[in-house]
Amino acid sequence: MKVLIAPDKFKGSLSANEVCEAIASGIKKFDSTIQCVMHPLADGGDGSLEVISEHLQLETITITTKDPLFRPIQASYKRSDHTAYIEMAASSGLALLKPEEQNCKHTTTYGTGQLINDAMQKGARTIYLFIGGSATCDAGIGMAASLGYKFLDKKNKPLLPTGDNLIHIQQILAPDHLEQIEDVTFVTLCDVDNPLFGKQGAAQVFAAQKGANSEDILTLDQGLFHFSSIVAQSFDKDVTNIPGAGAAGGLGAGSIIFLNATLQSGIDALFEITKFPEALANTDLIFTGEGKIDHQTLNGKVVYGVSKLAKAQKIPVYGISGVSELSASEIASLGISHLKTVLSEGITKEEAFTDTKRLVEKLAKDMIRYRMRE
């Protein structure tokens, strides 16, 4: 029997690879003869580079960049030959800031642009940009500024590339070396389909999670709307209705505008990069999971993507998660025939976070026993 183990991370508890190991250990404790193939996954957000590194031989490049508040920080990206893999969270992520420092009105993606520029200077001709976990809502103007773009106010004075200055932009000047950017193929990977502004936009949906208050959110949303109008005038590009433009505080839109990037579903890209479809061959059962299964799962997260491919090949899917907010019918519609959650074991939330590996192992053992008795 071949069991393919393909989960996302349990954020704050286990990496995707650690989840794989826990599930495999539980299965092996029930029956050591079962073949377990571990295939950790991610959805294009933070943690994606760690997953890709489990599948590919990559070189780590570390440089000094700016953090979301323009302070120097060491940040890394990965590369192989002429391809670079950059996670914006490495230099522009929310996790880099203390809770009292978080306010996406004042943060920037400048450091992400520095990583991009370094990769280009070192010969990258294809760059994958993973844009989850951001601390920002600057529509990518910080990234663009580090690549040579200039953003001027009504007095033709340069603006600091932060979210609160979007509303003051009156002119955008392209860099002299624009051909260096145009020679590179950019693929931006995101796990949401939010537009740039409006009720479902970058500010109104995500800014509160990044420290913005209600007044800040209104200012940011107005700034994103104003920015889109300036972009339309300057570059003849309309990013107002592009799904995913609002990802990472509008970096989805910024990557289209300033890098001519193609937006791609994060999970689809990870499937392609890690050759997940090929791993399905001769598989009898799939274990997948993520820390929290909720309605966002239905919009292209790992569990959704794995279940969709498995359903097409009629491979049964078992799921393990920290917690689930979906109904039994929604779980069934995903194609998951059996789901267990860590919190359903009658333990506290604190225990769930501190003893996750043992609990996942136990669930996997119980579930494979159930499977073999069906």
C-alpha atoms as one frame of an Amber mdcrd trajectory, in Angstrom:
protein
   0.000   0.000   0.000   1.343   3.425  -1.004   0.325   6.434   1.104   1.207
   9.904  -0.207   1.553  12.452   2.597   1.059  15.991   1.274   0.201  18.609
   3.917   0.849  22.302   4.410   2.477  23.587   7.608   0.576  23.940  10.879
   1.408  27.605  11.359   3.009  28.283  14.710   3.464  24.581  15.459   4.967
  22.405  12.731   6.566  22.917   9.344   5.085  21.013   6.413   7.971  18.562
   6.576   7.404  18.010  10.313   3.720  17.318   9.662   4.778  14.759   7.048
   7.114  13.094   9.525   4.431  12.942  12.230   1.855  11.379   9.891   4.377
   8.882   8.515   5.429   7.929  12.043   1.823   7.284  13.036   1.202   5.132
   9.966   4.398   3.161  10.493   3.527   2.526  14.131   0.369   0.820  12.935
   1.988  -1.083  10.057   5.666  -0.699   9.216   5.194  -2.320   5.798   3.083
   0.568   4.439   5.013   2.680   1.918   4.916   6.343   2.985   5.933   8.989
   0.444   6.374  12.433   2.014   5.614  15.418  -0.219   5.401  18.635   1.873
   3.492  21.465   0.226   2.686  25.169   0.573   0.205  27.529  -1.034   2.593
  30.237  -2.201   2.691  32.109   1.100   5.388  32.210   3.752   7.027  28.833
   4.174   6.991  28.102   0.448  10.762  28.319   0.059  11.271  25.801   2.846
   8.964  23.406   1.025  10.625  23.931  -2.366  13.999  23.282  -0.759  12.749
  19.836   0.281  12.260  18.985  -3.399  14.985  20.915  -5.260  18.712  21.482
  -4.848  18.880  25.225  -4.218  21.585  27.676  -3.216  20.782  30.093  -0.392
  21.743  33.739  -0.977  21.782  36.061   2.044  22.151  39.836   1.773  21.493
  42.947   3.843  18.116  44.498   3.035  15.596  46.816   4.676  12.889  45.426
   6.932   9.293  46.802   6.736  10.370  49.863   8.755  13.521  50.554   6.684
  15.901  49.052   9.255  18.814  46.892   8.041  18.179  43.160   8.223  19.734
  39.967   6.856  17.333  38.293   4.403  17.697  35.276   2.142  16.325  33.896
  -1.089  16.991  30.718  -3.088  18.313  30.168  -6.572  19.218  27.432  -9.020
  21.005  28.254 -12.265  19.103  31.218 -13.740  15.976  30.848 -11.589  15.431
  32.631  -8.254  12.773  32.012  -5.613  11.998  34.992  -3.401   9.668  35.056
  -0.409   8.618  38.612   0.345   8.068  37.703   4.008  11.855  37.343   4.348
  12.299  41.116   4.251   8.783  42.607   4.287   6.928  40.154   6.524   4.677
  40.843   9.486   6.622  38.351  11.601   9.648  40.686  11.455   7.860  43.291
  13.564   6.906  43.388  17.223   3.140  43.729  17.801   3.513  47.381  18.829
   5.452  48.108  15.594   2.806  46.722  13.274   0.897  49.269  11.207   0.827
  48.781   7.448   0.204  52.485   6.990   3.913  53.033   7.660   5.554  49.883
   6.270   7.262  49.191   2.965   8.166  46.419   0.510  11.523  48.098  -0.192
  13.497  45.100   1.077  11.662  42.752  -1.277  12.841  44.882  -4.179  16.402
  44.630  -2.899  16.177  40.834  -2.992  14.809  41.020  -6.544  17.569  43.369
  -7.637  20.269  41.138  -6.154  18.833  38.096  -7.927  18.816  39.965 -11.255
  22.391  41.152 -10.744  23.440  37.547 -10.102  21.956  36.410 -13.417  18.377
  35.345 -12.642  16.211  35.311 -15.755  13.127  33.814 -14.117  12.028  34.956
 -10.668   9.242  33.383  -8.632   7.919  35.870  -6.075   5.957  34.418  -3.139
   3.881  37.155  -1.517   2.240  35.777   1.624   2.734  37.002   5.194   3.246
  40.685   4.397   3.432  43.540   6.884   2.574  46.030   4.160  -0.114  47.844
   2.229   2.016  49.930  -0.142   0.886  48.371  -3.463   4.500  47.451  -4.132
   5.828  50.987  -4.419   8.562  50.164  -1.904   9.705  47.266  -4.056   9.576
  49.515  -7.127  11.492  52.323  -5.407  14.375  49.992  -4.614  14.488  49.088
  -8.325  14.768  52.736  -9.352  11.178  53.954  -9.722  10.426  57.387  -8.271
   7.124  58.532  -6.783   6.545  62.268  -6.699   3.945  64.438  -4.962   2.211
  67.504  -6.395   5.345  69.584  -5.717   7.516  67.054  -7.596   9.153  65.974
  -4.338  10.026  62.272  -3.806   7.740  60.366  -1.465   8.760  57.740   1.047
   7.372  54.481  -0.440   4.867  53.546   2.282   1.137  52.893   2.307   0.160
  56.265   3.743   1.845  58.035   0.814  -0.104  56.247  -1.927  -2.748  58.955
  -1.819  -0.119  61.677  -2.395   1.416  60.238  -5.575   0.974  62.509  -8.581
   3.733  61.244 -10.859   5.632  57.983 -11.330   9.034  57.990 -13.035  10.445
  54.746 -14.433  14.135  53.869 -13.906  16.714  54.448 -16.624  17.658  50.756
 -16.574  14.115  49.480 -17.151  15.360  46.999 -19.775  17.074  44.993 -16.999
  13.670  44.349 -15.448  12.012  43.717 -18.805  14.554  40.997 -19.611  13.411
  38.921 -16.610  10.298  36.730 -16.433   8.447  37.265 -13.153   5.816  34.928
 -11.739   3.978  36.177  -8.653   2.425  33.486  -6.501  -0.450  34.277  -4.178
  -3.131  32.397  -2.283  -5.959  34.976  -2.370  -7.995  36.536  -5.186  -8.837
  39.893  -3.588  -8.946  43.017  -5.781  -6.721  46.019  -5.065  -9.287  48.199
  -3.258 -12.898  48.253  -2.126 -14.821  46.043   0.297 -12.817  42.958  -0.634
  -9.597  44.859  -1.272  -6.166  44.857   0.326  -6.925  47.463   2.986 -10.471
  46.627   4.026  -9.879  42.876   4.319  -6.292  42.584   5.549  -5.025  45.886
   6.995  -6.539  45.361  10.452  -4.454  42.184  10.792  -1.379  44.333  10.165
  -2.043  46.914  12.883  -4.192  49.461  11.035  -7.169  51.075  12.796 -10.447
  51.998  11.094  -9.196  55.470  10.135  -5.964  54.025   8.737  -7.923  51.472
   6.707 -10.018  54.187   5.096  -6.895  56.208   4.240  -5.165  53.155   2.782
  -8.181  52.144   0.713  -8.462  55.662  -0.713  -4.731  55.592  -1.407  -4.982
  52.297  -3.296  -7.841  53.690  -5.396  -5.886  56.879  -6.126  -2.752  54.891
  -6.949  -4.651  52.771  -9.482  -5.844  55.909 -11.265  -2.293  57.308 -11.450
  -1.077  53.967 -12.815  -3.784  54.020 -15.487  -2.610  57.466 -16.583   1.124
  56.714 -16.396   1.329  53.169 -17.763  -2.040  52.564 -19.415  -2.532  49.561
 -17.124  -5.836  48.836 -15.408  -5.333  46.741 -12.254  -8.648  47.536 -10.586
 -10.414  44.243 -11.260  -7.571  41.740 -11.421  -8.093  38.851  -8.953  -5.107
  38.725  -6.635  -4.132  42.370  -7.192  -4.865  43.024  -3.508  -2.636  40.210
  -2.265   0.123  41.218   0.178  -1.142  44.746   0.582  -1.386  45.303  -3.158
   1.987  43.787  -4.063   0.038  41.577  -6.461  -0.880  44.708  -8.413   2.559
  46.241  -7.947   4.276  43.217  -9.429   2.066  43.448 -12.516   2.674  47.164
 -12.898   6.391  47.382 -12.182   7.653  43.884 -13.074   5.154  42.892 -15.770
   4.608  39.774 -13.664   2.098  37.021 -14.259  -0.094  36.210 -11.266  -0.427
  32.495 -10.602  -2.189  30.446  -7.969   0.349  29.562  -5.328  -0.744  25.964
  -4.947  -0.752  25.397  -8.713   2.804  26.714  -8.930   3.972  24.550  -6.027
   2.406  21.515  -7.688   4.366  22.322 -10.832   7.675  23.115  -9.129   7.579
  20.051  -6.853   6.111  17.731  -9.530   3.180  16.763  -7.331   0.986  15.315
 -10.124   3.716  12.799 -10.914   3.801  11.738  -7.261   0.172  10.601  -7.498
   1.090   7.581  -9.627   0.125   4.251  -8.009  -1.052   6.017  -4.833  -3.693
   4.199  -2.758  -4.394   6.896  -0.166  -3.470  10.546   0.399  -3.053  12.294
   3.745  -3.233  16.081   3.567  -3.880  18.879   6.022  -3.130  22.355   7.312
  -3.298  24.143  10.621  -6.766  25.557  10.057  -9.352  24.366   7.567 -11.905
  27.121   6.954 -13.644  28.905   4.106 -10.322  30.248   2.811  -9.389  26.598
   2.238 -12.086  26.478  -0.428 -10.355  29.308  -2.340  -7.213  27.451  -3.356
  -5.293  26.382  -0.264  -3.242  23.181  -0.121  -6.054  20.921   1.093  -8.326
  22.147  -1.695  -5.689  21.669  -4.390  -4.654  18.196  -3.227  -8.257  17.040
  -2.913  -9.142  18.368  -6.357  -6.340  16.434  -8.063  -7.024  13.329  -5.998
 -10.728  13.402  -6.847  -9.923  13.507 -10.566  -7.888  10.314 -10.159 -10.329
   8.707  -7.697  -7.767   8.514  -4.900  -9.281   8.690  -1.394  -8.131  11.603
   0.780  -7.787  11.764   4.563  -7.267  15.107   6.273  -5.660  16.182   9.551
  -5.830  19.768  10.801  -5.475  21.724  13.977  -9.049  22.905  13.756 -11.837
  22.904  11.162 -14.567  25.508  10.716 -16.261  23.756   7.774 -19.449  21.729
   7.960 -19.535  18.013   7.234 -21.090  18.709   3.825 -18.373  21.245   2.965
 -15.688  18.743   3.964 -17.345  16.138   1.765 -17.545  18.590  -1.138 -13.780
  19.036  -0.889 -13.409  15.329  -1.524 -12.114  14.469   1.959 -13.588  11.186
   3.094 -12.209  11.291   6.640 -11.094  14.353   8.658  -9.665  14.554  12.174
  -8.649  17.682  14.078  -6.147  18.058  16.887  -8.567  20.111  18.997 -11.226
  17.414  18.721  -9.065  15.283  21.006 -10.438  17.093  24.061  -7.302  19.095
  24.799  -6.654  22.765  25.386  -5.480  25.123  22.662  -2.161  25.519  24.487
  -1.631  21.744  24.491  -2.529  21.627  20.801   0.282  24.053  20.011   2.918
  22.525  22.290   2.241  18.827  21.692   1.187  18.977  18.051   3.584  16.402
  16.637   2.538  13.634  19.032  -1.147  14.418  18.521  -0.862  14.373  14.714
   1.020  11.091  14.937  -1.760   9.605  17.076  -4.473  10.803  14.689  -2.640
   9.329  11.688  -2.285   5.979  13.469  -5.992   5.930  14.345  -7.004   6.919
  10.825  -4.891   4.325   9.032  -6.261   1.683  11.409  -9.777   2.830  10.450
  -8.824   2.666   6.763  -7.483  -0.876   6.989 -10.625  -2.076   8.762 -13.011
  -0.565   6.182
